[in-house]
PDB file of C-alpha atoms in Angstrom:
ATOM      1  CA  MET A   1       0.015   0.124   0.014  1.00  0.00           C
ATOM      2  CA  LYS A   2       1.381   3.443  -1.026  1.00  0.00           C
ATOM      3  CA  VAL A   3       1.048   6.461   1.195  1.00  0.00           C
ATOM      4  CA  SER A   4       1.276   9.895  -0.579  1.00  0.00           C
ATOM      5  CA  MET A   5       2.655  12.415   1.668  1.00  0.00           C
ATOM      6  CA  SER A   6       2.161  16.222   0.707  1.00  0.00           C
ATOM      7  CA  PRO A   7       5.520  18.173   0.596  1.00  0.00           C
ATOM      8  CA  PRO A   8       6.328  20.153   3.543  1.00  0.00           C
ATOM      9  CA  HIS A   9       6.373  23.398   1.639  1.00  0.00           C
ATOM     10  CA  THR A  10       2.870  22.634   0.316  1.00  0.00           C
ATOM     11  CA  ALA A  11       1.557  22.388   3.928  1.00  0.00           C
ATOM     12  CA  THR A  12       3.227  25.566   4.934  1.00  0.00           C
ATOM     13  CA  SER A  13       1.762  27.443   2.019  1.00  0.00           C
ATOM     14  CA  VAL A  14      -1.683  26.139   2.981  1.00  0.00           C
ATOM     15  CA  ARG A  15      -1.221  27.217   6.680  1.00  0.00           C
ATOM     16  CA  LEU A  16      -0.114  30.773   5.550  1.00  0.00           C
ATOM     17  CA  LEU A  17      -3.090  31.054   3.167  1.00  0.00           C
ATOM     18  CA  VAL A  18      -5.634  30.052   5.986  1.00  0.00           C
ATOM     19  CA  LEU A  19      -3.825  32.559   8.287  1.00  0.00           C
ATOM     20  CA  ALA A  20      -3.964  35.204   5.783  1.00  0.00           C
ATOM     21  CA  VAL A  21      -7.750  34.684   5.117  1.00  0.00           C
ATOM     22  CA  GLN A  22      -8.470  34.680   9.075  1.00  0.00           C
ATOM     23  CA  LEU A  23      -6.632  38.017   9.267  1.00  0.00           C
ATOM     24  CA  VAL A  24      -8.588  39.624   6.624  1.00  0.00           C
ATOM     25  CA  LEU A  25     -11.823  38.314   8.181  1.00  0.00           C
ATOM     26  CA  LEU A  26     -10.698  39.701  11.497  1.00  0.00           C
ATOM     27  CA  VAL A  27      -9.924  43.120  10.126  1.00  0.00           C
ATOM     28  CA  CYS A  28     -13.087  43.390   8.159  1.00  0.00           C
ATOM     29  CA  GLY A  29     -15.001  42.387  11.436  1.00  0.00           C
ATOM     30  CA  SER A  30     -13.325  45.032  13.390  1.00  0.00           C
ATOM     31  CA  GLN A  31     -13.930  47.565  10.815  1.00  0.00           C
ATOM     32  CA  ALA A  32     -17.646  46.544  10.538  1.00  0.00           C
ATOM     33  CA  ARG A  33     -18.537  47.003  14.099  1.00  0.00           C
ATOM     34  CA  ASP A  34     -20.677  50.034  15.289  1.00  0.00           C
ATOM     35  CA  ASP A  35     -19.021  51.661  18.146  1.00  0.00           C
ATOM     36  CA  THR A  36     -21.682  54.441  18.288  1.00  0.00           C
ATOM     37  CA  LYS A  37     -24.028  51.910  19.694  1.00  0.00           C
ATOM     38  CA  ARG A  38     -22.220  52.333  23.083  1.00  0.00           C
ATOM     39  CA  CYS A  39     -24.114  55.753  23.398  1.00  0.00           C
ATOM     40  CA  LYS A  40     -27.369  55.249  25.184  1.00  0.00           C
ATOM     41  CA  LEU A  41     -30.164  57.801  23.952  1.00  0.00           C
ATOM     42  CA  PHE A  42     -32.843  59.158  26.246  1.00  0.00           C
ATOM     43  CA  SER A  43     -35.419  57.894  23.891  1.00  0.00           C
ATOM     44  CA  GLU A  44     -34.294  55.225  21.385  1.00  0.00           C
ATOM     45  CA  SER A  45     -35.297  56.282  17.946  1.00  0.00           C
ATOM     46  CA  PRO A  46     -34.164  55.236  14.339  1.00  0.00           C
ATOM     47  CA  THR A  47     -33.580  58.934  13.475  1.00  0.00           C
ATOM     48  CA  GLU A  48     -31.210  59.777  16.237  1.00  0.00           C
ATOM     49  CA  ARG A  49     -29.391  56.314  15.807  1.00  0.00           C
ATOM     50  CA  LYS A  50     -29.115  57.093  12.073  1.00  0.00           C
ATOM     51  CA  VAL A  51     -27.517  60.431  12.982  1.00  0.00           C
ATOM     52  CA  LEU A  52     -25.090  58.772  15.556  1.00  0.00           C
ATOM     53  CA  SER A  53     -23.998  56.568  12.888  1.00  0.00           C
ATOM     54  CA  LEU A  54     -22.559  59.461  10.988  1.00  0.00           C
ATOM     55  CA  LEU A  55     -19.930  59.821  13.691  1.00  0.00           C
ATOM     56  CA  GLU A  56     -18.559  56.343  13.470  1.00  0.00           C
ATOM     57  CA  PRO A  57     -15.238  57.708  11.857  1.00  0.00           C
ATOM     58  CA  LEU A  58     -14.914  59.692  14.970  1.00  0.00           C
ATOM     59  CA  THR A  59     -15.189  56.996  17.578  1.00  0.00           C
ATOM     60  CA  ASN A  60     -12.150  55.644  19.497  1.00  0.00           C
ATOM     61  CA  LYS A  61     -10.431  59.071  19.135  1.00  0.00           C
ATOM     62  CA  ASN A  62      -9.523  61.229  22.043  1.00  0.00           C
ATOM     63  CA  PHE A  63      -9.977  65.187  21.361  1.00  0.00           C
ATOM     64  CA  SER A  64      -8.735  67.540  23.950  1.00  0.00           C
ATOM     65  CA  VAL A  65      -8.377  71.380  24.201  1.00  0.00           C
ATOM     66  CA  ALA A  66      -6.639  73.512  26.838  1.00  0.00           C
ATOM     67  CA  THR A  67      -7.662  76.853  28.001  1.00  0.00           C
ATOM     68  CA  THR A  68      -6.353  79.514  30.419  1.00  0.00           C
ATOM     69  CA  SER A  69      -8.201  82.469  31.927  1.00  0.00           C
ATOM     70  CA  GLY A  70      -6.326  84.359  34.511  1.00  0.00           C
ATOM     71  CA  LYS A  71      -5.296  81.821  37.283  1.00  0.00           C
ATOM     72  CA  GLU A  72      -7.514  79.173  36.076  1.00  0.00           C
ATOM     73  CA  SER A  73      -6.292  76.499  33.721  1.00  0.00           C
ATOM     74  CA  TYR A  74      -8.502  73.855  32.284  1.00  0.00           C
ATOM     75  CA  THR A  75      -8.208  70.991  29.894  1.00  0.00           C
ATOM     76  CA  TYR A  76     -11.245  69.540  28.241  1.00  0.00           C
ATOM     77  CA  GLN A  77     -11.231  65.833  26.914  1.00  0.00           C
ATOM     78  CA  PHE A  78     -13.991  64.444  24.514  1.00  0.00           C
ATOM     79  CA  GLN A  79     -14.764  61.220  22.924  1.00  0.00           C
ATOM     80  CA  VAL A  80     -17.626  59.987  20.782  1.00  0.00           C
ATOM     81  CA  CYS A  81     -19.395  57.324  22.686  1.00  0.00           C
ATOM     82  CA  GLY A  82     -16.322  56.494  24.493  1.00  0.00           C
ATOM     83  CA  ASP A  83     -14.568  57.215  27.945  1.00  0.00           C
ATOM     84  CA  ALA A  84     -12.779  60.447  27.990  1.00  0.00           C
ATOM     85  CA  GLY A  85     -11.806  60.474  31.509  1.00  0.00           C
ATOM     86  CA  LYS A  86     -11.169  58.160  34.464  1.00  0.00           C
ATOM     87  CA  MET A  87     -14.941  57.729  35.244  1.00  0.00           C
ATOM     88  CA  VAL A  88     -16.606  54.937  33.001  1.00  0.00           C
ATOM     89  CA  GLY A  89     -19.356  56.500  30.838  1.00  0.00           C
ATOM     90  CA  ALA A  90     -18.026  59.996  30.893  1.00  0.00           C
ATOM     91  CA  GLY A  91     -17.971  61.348  27.317  1.00  0.00           C
ATOM     92  CA  LEU A  92     -16.639  64.973  28.080  1.00  0.00           C
ATOM     93  CA  VAL A  93     -14.644  65.881  31.051  1.00  0.00           C
ATOM     94  CA  GLN A  94     -12.917  69.026  32.617  1.00  0.00           C
ATOM     95  CA  ILE A  95      -9.600  68.770  34.126  1.00  0.00           C
ATOM     96  CA  ASP A  96      -8.719  71.525  36.586  1.00  0.00           C
ATOM     97  CA  HIS A  97      -4.969  72.064  36.765  1.00  0.00           C
ATOM     98  CA  THR A  98      -5.462  74.638  39.711  1.00  0.00           C
ATOM     99  CA  GLU A  99      -6.987  72.009  42.001  1.00  0.00           C
ATOM    100  CA  LYS A 100      -4.567  68.963  41.960  1.00  0.00           C
ATOM    101  CA  GLU A 101      -5.958  67.759  38.695  1.00  0.00           C
ATOM    102  CA  SER A 102      -9.416  67.279  39.645  1.00  0.00           C
ATOM    103  CA  GLU A 103     -11.842  65.843  37.077  1.00  0.00           C
ATOM    104  CA  THR A 104     -15.304  67.286  36.637  1.00  0.00           C
ATOM    105  CA  VAL A 105     -17.636  65.203  34.284  1.00  0.00           C
ATOM    106  CA  LEU A 106     -19.517  67.543  31.970  1.00  0.00           C
ATOM    107  CA  GLY A 107     -21.754  64.723  30.345  1.00  0.00           C
ATOM    108  CA  LEU A 108     -22.325  61.033  30.043  1.00  0.00           C
ATOM    109  CA  TYR A 109     -22.439  59.291  26.732  1.00  0.00           C
ATOM    110  CA  THR A 110     -25.003  57.007  28.581  1.00  0.00           C
ATOM    111  CA  ALA A 111     -27.379  60.051  28.536  1.00  0.00           C
ATOM    112  CA  THR A 112     -27.085  61.230  24.898  1.00  0.00           C
ATOM    113  CA  GLN A 113     -29.177  63.118  22.503  1.00  0.00           C
ATOM    114  CA  ALA A 114     -28.315  63.561  18.820  1.00  0.00           C
ATOM    115  CA  ILE A 115     -29.726  66.127  16.346  1.00  0.00           C
ATOM    116  CA  GLY A 116     -28.878  66.158  12.836  1.00  0.00           C
ATOM    117  CA  GLY A 117     -28.839  68.726  10.151  1.00  0.00           C
ATOM    118  CA  SER A 118     -27.987  68.917   6.276  1.00  0.00           C
ATOM    119  CA  ASP A 119     -24.180  69.198   7.126  1.00  0.00           C
ATOM    120  CA  TRP A 120     -23.961  69.345  10.809  1.00  0.00           C
ATOM    121  CA  VAL A 121     -24.640  67.036  14.070  1.00  0.00           C
ATOM    122  CA  MET A 122     -25.385  68.241  17.478  1.00  0.00           C
ATOM    123  CA  LEU A 123     -24.297  65.824  20.067  1.00  0.00           C
ATOM    124  CA  ILE A 124     -25.470  66.389  23.648  1.00  0.00           C
ATOM    125  CA  TYR A 125     -24.061  64.663  26.778  1.00  0.00           C
ATOM    126  CA  SER A 126     -26.299  65.099  29.947  1.00  0.00           C
ATOM    127  CA  ASN A 127     -26.234  63.832  33.668  1.00  0.00           C
ATOM    128  CA  GLY A 128     -22.720  65.377  34.462  1.00  0.00           C
ATOM    129  CA  THR A 129     -21.396  66.308  37.814  1.00  0.00           C
ATOM    130  CA  LYS A 130     -23.749  68.760  39.567  1.00  0.00           C
ATOM    131  CA  TYR A 131     -22.947  72.426  39.888  1.00  0.00           C
ATOM    132  CA  ASP A 132     -21.861  73.530  43.391  1.00  0.00           C
ATOM    133  CA  GLY A 133     -23.567  76.961  43.427  1.00  0.00           C
ATOM    134  CA  HIS A 134     -24.843  77.645  40.047  1.00  0.00           C
ATOM    135  CA  CYS A 135     -27.896  76.804  37.940  1.00  0.00           C
ATOM    136  CA  SER A 136     -29.853  75.624  40.905  1.00  0.00           C
ATOM    137  CA  LYS A 137     -27.303  72.750  41.456  1.00  0.00           C
ATOM    138  CA  GLU A 138     -28.417  70.940  38.284  1.00  0.00           C
ATOM    139  CA  MET A 139     -26.241  68.326  36.494  1.00  0.00           C
ATOM    140  CA  ARG A 140     -23.855  69.798  34.005  1.00  0.00           C
ATOM    141  CA  LYS A 141     -24.610  69.276  30.283  1.00  0.00           C
ATOM    142  CA  ALA A 142     -22.327  69.358  27.407  1.00  0.00           C
ATOM    143  CA  ILE A 143     -23.313  70.244  23.698  1.00  0.00           C
ATOM    144  CA  VAL A 144     -20.686  69.334  20.854  1.00  0.00           C
ATOM    145  CA  MET A 145     -21.608  71.130  17.685  1.00  0.00           C
ATOM    146  CA  ILE A 146     -19.828  69.008  14.806  1.00  0.00           C
ATOM    147  CA  SER A 147     -20.042  70.942  11.456  1.00  0.00           C
ATOM    148  CA  CYS A 148     -19.051  69.741   8.024  1.00  0.00           C
ATOM    149  CA  ASN A 149     -15.623  70.484   6.717  1.00  0.00           C
ATOM    150  CA  ARG A 150     -14.487  68.417   3.550  1.00  0.00           C
ATOM    151  CA  GLY A 151     -10.960  69.448   3.955  1.00  0.00           C
ATOM    152  CA  VAL A 152     -10.563  68.066   7.459  1.00  0.00           C
ATOM    153  CA  GLU A 153     -11.108  64.456   8.509  1.00  0.00           C
ATOM    154  CA  MET A 154     -11.175  65.235  12.292  1.00  0.00           C
ATOM    155  CA  GLY A 155     -10.592  68.854  13.323  1.00  0.00           C
ATOM    156  CA  LYS A 156      -9.530  70.244  16.581  1.00  0.00           C
ATOM    157  CA  LEU A 157     -11.970  70.685  19.752  1.00  0.00           C
ATOM    158  CA  GLU A 158     -12.666  74.246  20.499  1.00  0.00           C
ATOM    159  CA  VAL A 159     -14.456  75.763  23.488  1.00  0.00           C
ATOM    160  CA  VAL A 160     -17.159  78.199  22.631  1.00  0.00           C
ATOM    161  CA  LEU A 161     -18.772  79.322  25.920  1.00  0.00           C
ATOM    162  CA  GLU A 162     -19.841  77.954  29.329  1.00  0.00           C
ATOM    163  CA  GLU A 163     -23.364  79.149  29.977  1.00  0.00           C
ATOM    164  CA  ARG A 164     -23.986  79.019  33.979  1.00  0.00           C
ATOM    165  CA  GLU A 165     -25.530  82.449  34.478  1.00  0.00           C
ATOM    166  CA  ARG A 166     -29.074  81.248  34.664  1.00  0.00           C
ATOM    167  CA  ASP A 167     -31.224  79.311  36.914  1.00  0.00           C
ATOM    168  CA  ARG A 168     -31.699  76.251  34.663  1.00  0.00           C
ATOM    169  CA  ASP A 169     -30.465  74.606  31.454  1.00  0.00           C
ATOM    170  CA  CYS A 170     -26.939  75.564  31.663  1.00  0.00           C
ATOM    171  CA  PHE A 171     -24.591  74.015  29.247  1.00  0.00           C
ATOM    172  CA  TYR A 172     -21.071  73.913  28.060  1.00  0.00           C
ATOM    173  CA  LEU A 173     -20.727  74.410  24.182  1.00  0.00           C
ATOM    174  CA  PHE A 174     -18.004  73.086  21.902  1.00  0.00           C
ATOM    175  CA  GLU A 175     -17.093  73.099  18.289  1.00  0.00           C
ATOM    176  CA  LEU A 176     -15.492  70.542  16.061  1.00  0.00           C
ATOM    177  CA  ASP A 177     -15.029  70.099  12.300  1.00  0.00           C
ATOM    178  CA  SER A 178     -15.196  66.999  10.450  1.00  0.00           C
ATOM    179  CA  SER A 179     -15.892  65.565   6.943  1.00  0.00           C
ATOM    180  CA  ALA A 180     -17.783  62.646   8.517  1.00  0.00           C
ATOM    181  CA  VAL A 181     -20.828  64.889   8.720  1.00  0.00           C
ATOM    182  CA  CYS A 182     -20.775  66.220   5.284  1.00  0.00           C
ATOM    183  CA  PRO A 183     -23.532  65.090   2.809  1.00  0.00           C
ATOM    184  CA  ALA A 184     -22.799  62.821   0.020  1.00  0.00           C
ATOM    185  CA  LEU A 185     -21.664  64.597  -3.237  1.00  0.00           C
ATOM    186  CA  PRO A 186     -23.897  63.912  -6.245  1.00  0.00           C
ATOM    187  CA  SER A 187     -22.352  61.797  -8.990  1.00  0.00           C
ATOM    188  CA  GLN A 188     -20.682  64.124 -11.696  1.00  0.00           C
ATOM    189  CA  LEU A 189     -20.650  61.255 -14.209  1.00  0.00           C
ATOM    190  CA  SER A 190     -22.966  61.342 -17.235  1.00  0.00           C
ATOM    191  CA  ALA A 191     -24.447  58.291 -18.809  1.00  0.00           C
ATOM    192  CA  GLY A 192     -21.952  58.708 -21.716  1.00  0.00           C
ATOM    193  CA  SER A 193     -18.984  58.609 -19.179  1.00  0.00           C
ATOM    194  CA  ILE A 194     -20.487  55.516 -17.367  1.00  0.00           C
ATOM    195  CA  ILE A 195     -20.801  53.708 -20.743  1.00  0.00           C
ATOM    196  CA  LEU A 196     -17.347  54.536 -21.705  1.00  0.00           C
ATOM    197  CA  ILE A 197     -15.899  53.345 -18.346  1.00  0.00           C
ATOM    198  CA  ILE A 198     -17.853  50.072 -18.528  1.00  0.00           C
ATOM    199  CA  GLY A 199     -16.468  49.565 -22.263  1.00  0.00           C
ATOM    200  CA  PHE A 200     -12.964  50.221 -21.367  1.00  0.00           C
ATOM    201  CA  VAL A 201     -13.350  47.841 -18.307  1.00  0.00           C
ATOM    202  CA  LEU A 202     -14.837  45.165 -20.568  1.00  0.00           C
ATOM    203  CA  LEU A 203     -12.056  45.641 -23.164  1.00  0.00           C
ATOM    204  CA  SER A 204      -9.308  45.519 -20.654  1.00  0.00           C
ATOM    205  CA  VAL A 205     -10.824  42.155 -19.311  1.00  0.00           C
ATOM    206  CA  TYR A 206     -11.061  40.663 -22.710  1.00  0.00           C
ATOM    207  CA  LEU A 207      -7.426  41.661 -23.625  1.00  0.00           C
ATOM    208  CA  ILE A 208      -6.008  40.515 -20.405  1.00  0.00           C
ATOM    209  CA  CYS A 209      -7.918  37.166 -20.166  1.00  0.00           C
ATOM    210  CA  GLY A 210      -7.349  36.507 -23.776  1.00  0.00           C
ATOM    211  CA  PHE A 211      -3.756  37.155 -23.620  1.00  0.00           C
ATOM    212  CA  LEU A 212      -3.203  34.716 -20.634  1.00  0.00           C
ATOM    213  CA  TYR A 213      -5.393  32.053 -22.350  1.00  0.00           C
ATOM    214  CA  GLN A 214      -3.315  32.202 -25.618  1.00  0.00           C
ATOM    215  CA  ARG A 215      -0.108  32.365 -23.826  1.00  0.00           C
ATOM    216  CA  LEU A 216      -0.651  29.688 -21.061  1.00  0.00           C
ATOM    217  CA  ILE A 217      -3.154  27.424 -22.453  1.00  0.00           C
ATOM    218  CA  VAL A 218      -2.653  27.606 -26.321  1.00  0.00           C
ATOM    219  CA  GLY A 219       1.191  28.453 -26.036  1.00  0.00           C
ATOM    220  CA  ALA A 220       1.071  31.226 -28.689  1.00  0.00           C
ATOM    221  CA  LYS A 221       3.966  33.454 -29.255  1.00  0.00           C
ATOM    222  CA  GLY A 222       4.605  36.860 -30.625  1.00  0.00           C
ATOM    223  CA  LEU A 223       1.405  38.427 -32.157  1.00  0.00           C
ATOM    224  CA  GLN A 224      -0.323  35.223 -31.986  1.00  0.00           C
ATOM    225  CA  GLN A 225      -0.834  35.993 -28.157  1.00  0.00           C
ATOM    226  CA  PHE A 226      -3.431  38.687 -29.039  1.00  0.00           C
ATOM    227  CA  PRO A 227      -6.948  37.219 -28.760  1.00  0.00           C
ATOM    228  CA  ASN A 228      -8.566  36.529 -32.002  1.00  0.00           C
ATOM    229  CA  TYR A 229      -5.599  37.646 -33.849  1.00  0.00           C
ATOM    230  CA  VAL A 230      -6.710  36.283 -37.249  1.00  0.00           C
ATOM    231  CA  PHE A 231     -10.106  38.032 -36.958  1.00  0.00           C
ATOM    232  CA  TRP A 232      -8.790  41.390 -35.983  1.00  0.00           C
ATOM    233  CA  THR A 233      -6.267  41.240 -39.031  1.00  0.00           C
ATOM    234  CA  GLN A 234      -9.320  40.851 -41.309  1.00  0.00           C
ATOM    235  CA  VAL A 235     -11.413  43.764 -39.773  1.00  0.00           C
ATOM    236  CA  GLY A 236     -10.047  46.246 -42.278  1.00  0.00           C
ATOM    237  CA  ASN A 237     -11.137  44.052 -45.308  1.00  0.00           C
ATOM    238  CA  LEU A 238     -14.265  43.310 -43.762  1.00  0.00           C
ATOM    239  CA  ALA A 239     -15.198  46.814 -43.232  1.00  0.00           C
ATOM    240  CA  ALA A 240     -14.129  47.716 -46.596  1.00  0.00           C
ATOM    241  CA  ASP A 241     -16.437  45.033 -48.214  1.00  0.00           C
ATOM    242  CA  GLY A 242     -19.301  46.447 -45.888  1.00  0.00           C
ATOM    243  CA  CYS A 243     -18.913  49.915 -47.114  1.00  0.00           C
ATOM    244  CA  ASN A 244     -18.771  48.617 -50.709  1.00  0.00           C
ATOM    245  CA  PHE A 245     -21.869  46.769 -50.103  1.00  0.00           C
ATOM    246  CA  VAL A 246     -23.779  49.580 -48.435  1.00  0.00           C
ATOM    247  CA  CYS A 247     -22.590  52.539 -50.571  1.00  0.00           C
ATOM    248  CA  ARG A 248     -22.520  51.136 -54.039  1.00  0.00           C
ATOM    249  CA  THR A 249     -26.239  50.240 -54.750  1.00  0.00           C
ATOM    250  CA  GLN A 250     -26.205  50.330 -58.766  1.00  0.00           C
ATOM    251  CA  GLY A 251     -24.717  46.915 -59.301  1.00  0.00           C
ATOM    252  CA  PRO A 252     -22.050  46.403 -61.954  1.00  0.00           C
ATOM    253  CA  GLU A 253     -20.909  49.430 -64.052  1.00  0.00           C
ATOM    254  CA  GLU A 254     -22.087  49.639 -67.527  1.00  0.00           C
ATOM    255  CA  GLU A 255     -20.269  51.112 -70.507  1.00  0.00           C
ATOM    256  CA  PRO A 256     -21.626  54.593 -71.362  1.00  0.00           C
ATOM    257  CA  PRO A 257     -23.153  54.710 -74.982  1.00  0.00           C
ATOM    258  CA  THR A 258     -20.592  55.892 -77.383  1.00  0.00           C
ATOM    259  CA  TYR A 259     -21.280  58.785 -79.958  1.00  0.00           C
ATOM    260  CA  ARG A 260     -22.091  57.816 -83.656  1.00  0.00           C
ATOM    261  CA  GLY A 261     -21.733  60.358 -86.347  1.00  0.00           C
ATOM    262  CA  VAL A 262     -24.692  60.877 -88.813  1.00  0.00           C
ATOM    263  CA  SER A 263     -23.764  59.267 -92.001  1.00  0.00           C
ATOM    264  CA  THR A 264     -24.250  61.118 -95.430  1.00  0.00           C
ATOM    265  CA  GLU A 265     -25.008  58.324 -97.652  1.00  0.00           C
ATOM    266  CA  PRO A 266     -28.475  56.757 -97.547  1.00  0.00           C
ATOM    267  CA  GLU A 267     -28.435  53.494 -95.982  1.00  0.00           C
ATOM    268  CA  GLU A 268     -29.369  50.437 -97.942  1.00  0.00           C
ATOM    269  CA  GLN A 269     -32.783  49.177 -97.394  1.00  0.00           C
ATOM    270  CA  PRO A 270     -33.105  45.436 -97.314  1.00  0.00           C
ATOM    271  CA  GLU A 271     -34.528  44.047-100.579  1.00  0.00           C
ATOM    272  CA  GLU A 272     -37.895  43.102-100.350  1.00  0.00           C
ATOM    273  CA  ARG A 273     -38.721  39.800-101.931  1.00  0.00           C
ATOM    274  CA  ASP A 274     -42.244  38.865-102.848  1.00  0.00           C
ATOM    275  CA  ASP A 275     -41.473  35.782-104.824  1.00  0.00           C
ATOM    276  CA  HIS A 276     -43.368  33.734-102.668  1.00  0.00           C
ATOM    277  CA  LEU A 277     -46.542  35.601-103.400  1.00  0.00           C
ATOM    278  CA  LEU A 278     -46.472  34.918-107.196  1.00  0.00           C
ATOM    279  CA  PRO A 279     -48.776  31.753-108.305  1.00  0.00           C
ATOM    280  CA  MET A 280     -47.000  28.589-109.088  1.00  0.00           C
TER     281      MET A 280
END
């Protein structure tokens, strides 16, 4: 009984191929996940969830901005549906550098609202740390205005204002530019351009596949590697024959009538014979 063993290099190639396929599937799976689902909406709705999905390219990114006003120095950190500070669930925090790096939660991504427009998204984080003496000691709220900017994938976070000189509904307002919230551009290709592109692709596939078939399967060399070489060499003659058939519709040419001069001599008339009319 004969036992066939596969060569070692073949088994190694198979293992490498399987490993490469698994790696591709892993990468595709990680890219396909929706990290914006970590945001918990006050009232779950398909509309707000669709608006949040626009911010998927901004997830797992940490945005920060530092501000200084007199003796006060703060750093604000923000994440889209992610932990921006030490506290789990904090989407936007304020770090006070004048008080031993104390951290104040401005809003939780577990209490999110998402409002979308034609080229902007307003992300609202609520249920932050309560005010000590402002705004009736209500919980802080942060609003991040994300505007369309096609030239910037992820812009810088900017502090606009802190509204706390009121009894209720105080908030922190931030701005951020990103191309993620820009509307899709309409296609600039006309029907003719699309047809030309399709034709070019089909022609390329025909030439490449035909060349490989002639080269590897048939074993052709030189110009014979060109697919349907004999046919294409006769295209000129076939086109000429077709043009001749379509354009020339009178059939074979006839000789034009020649000019005959007028004779001055009277033409001989054939002699009339009436012998057959005489009685026998």
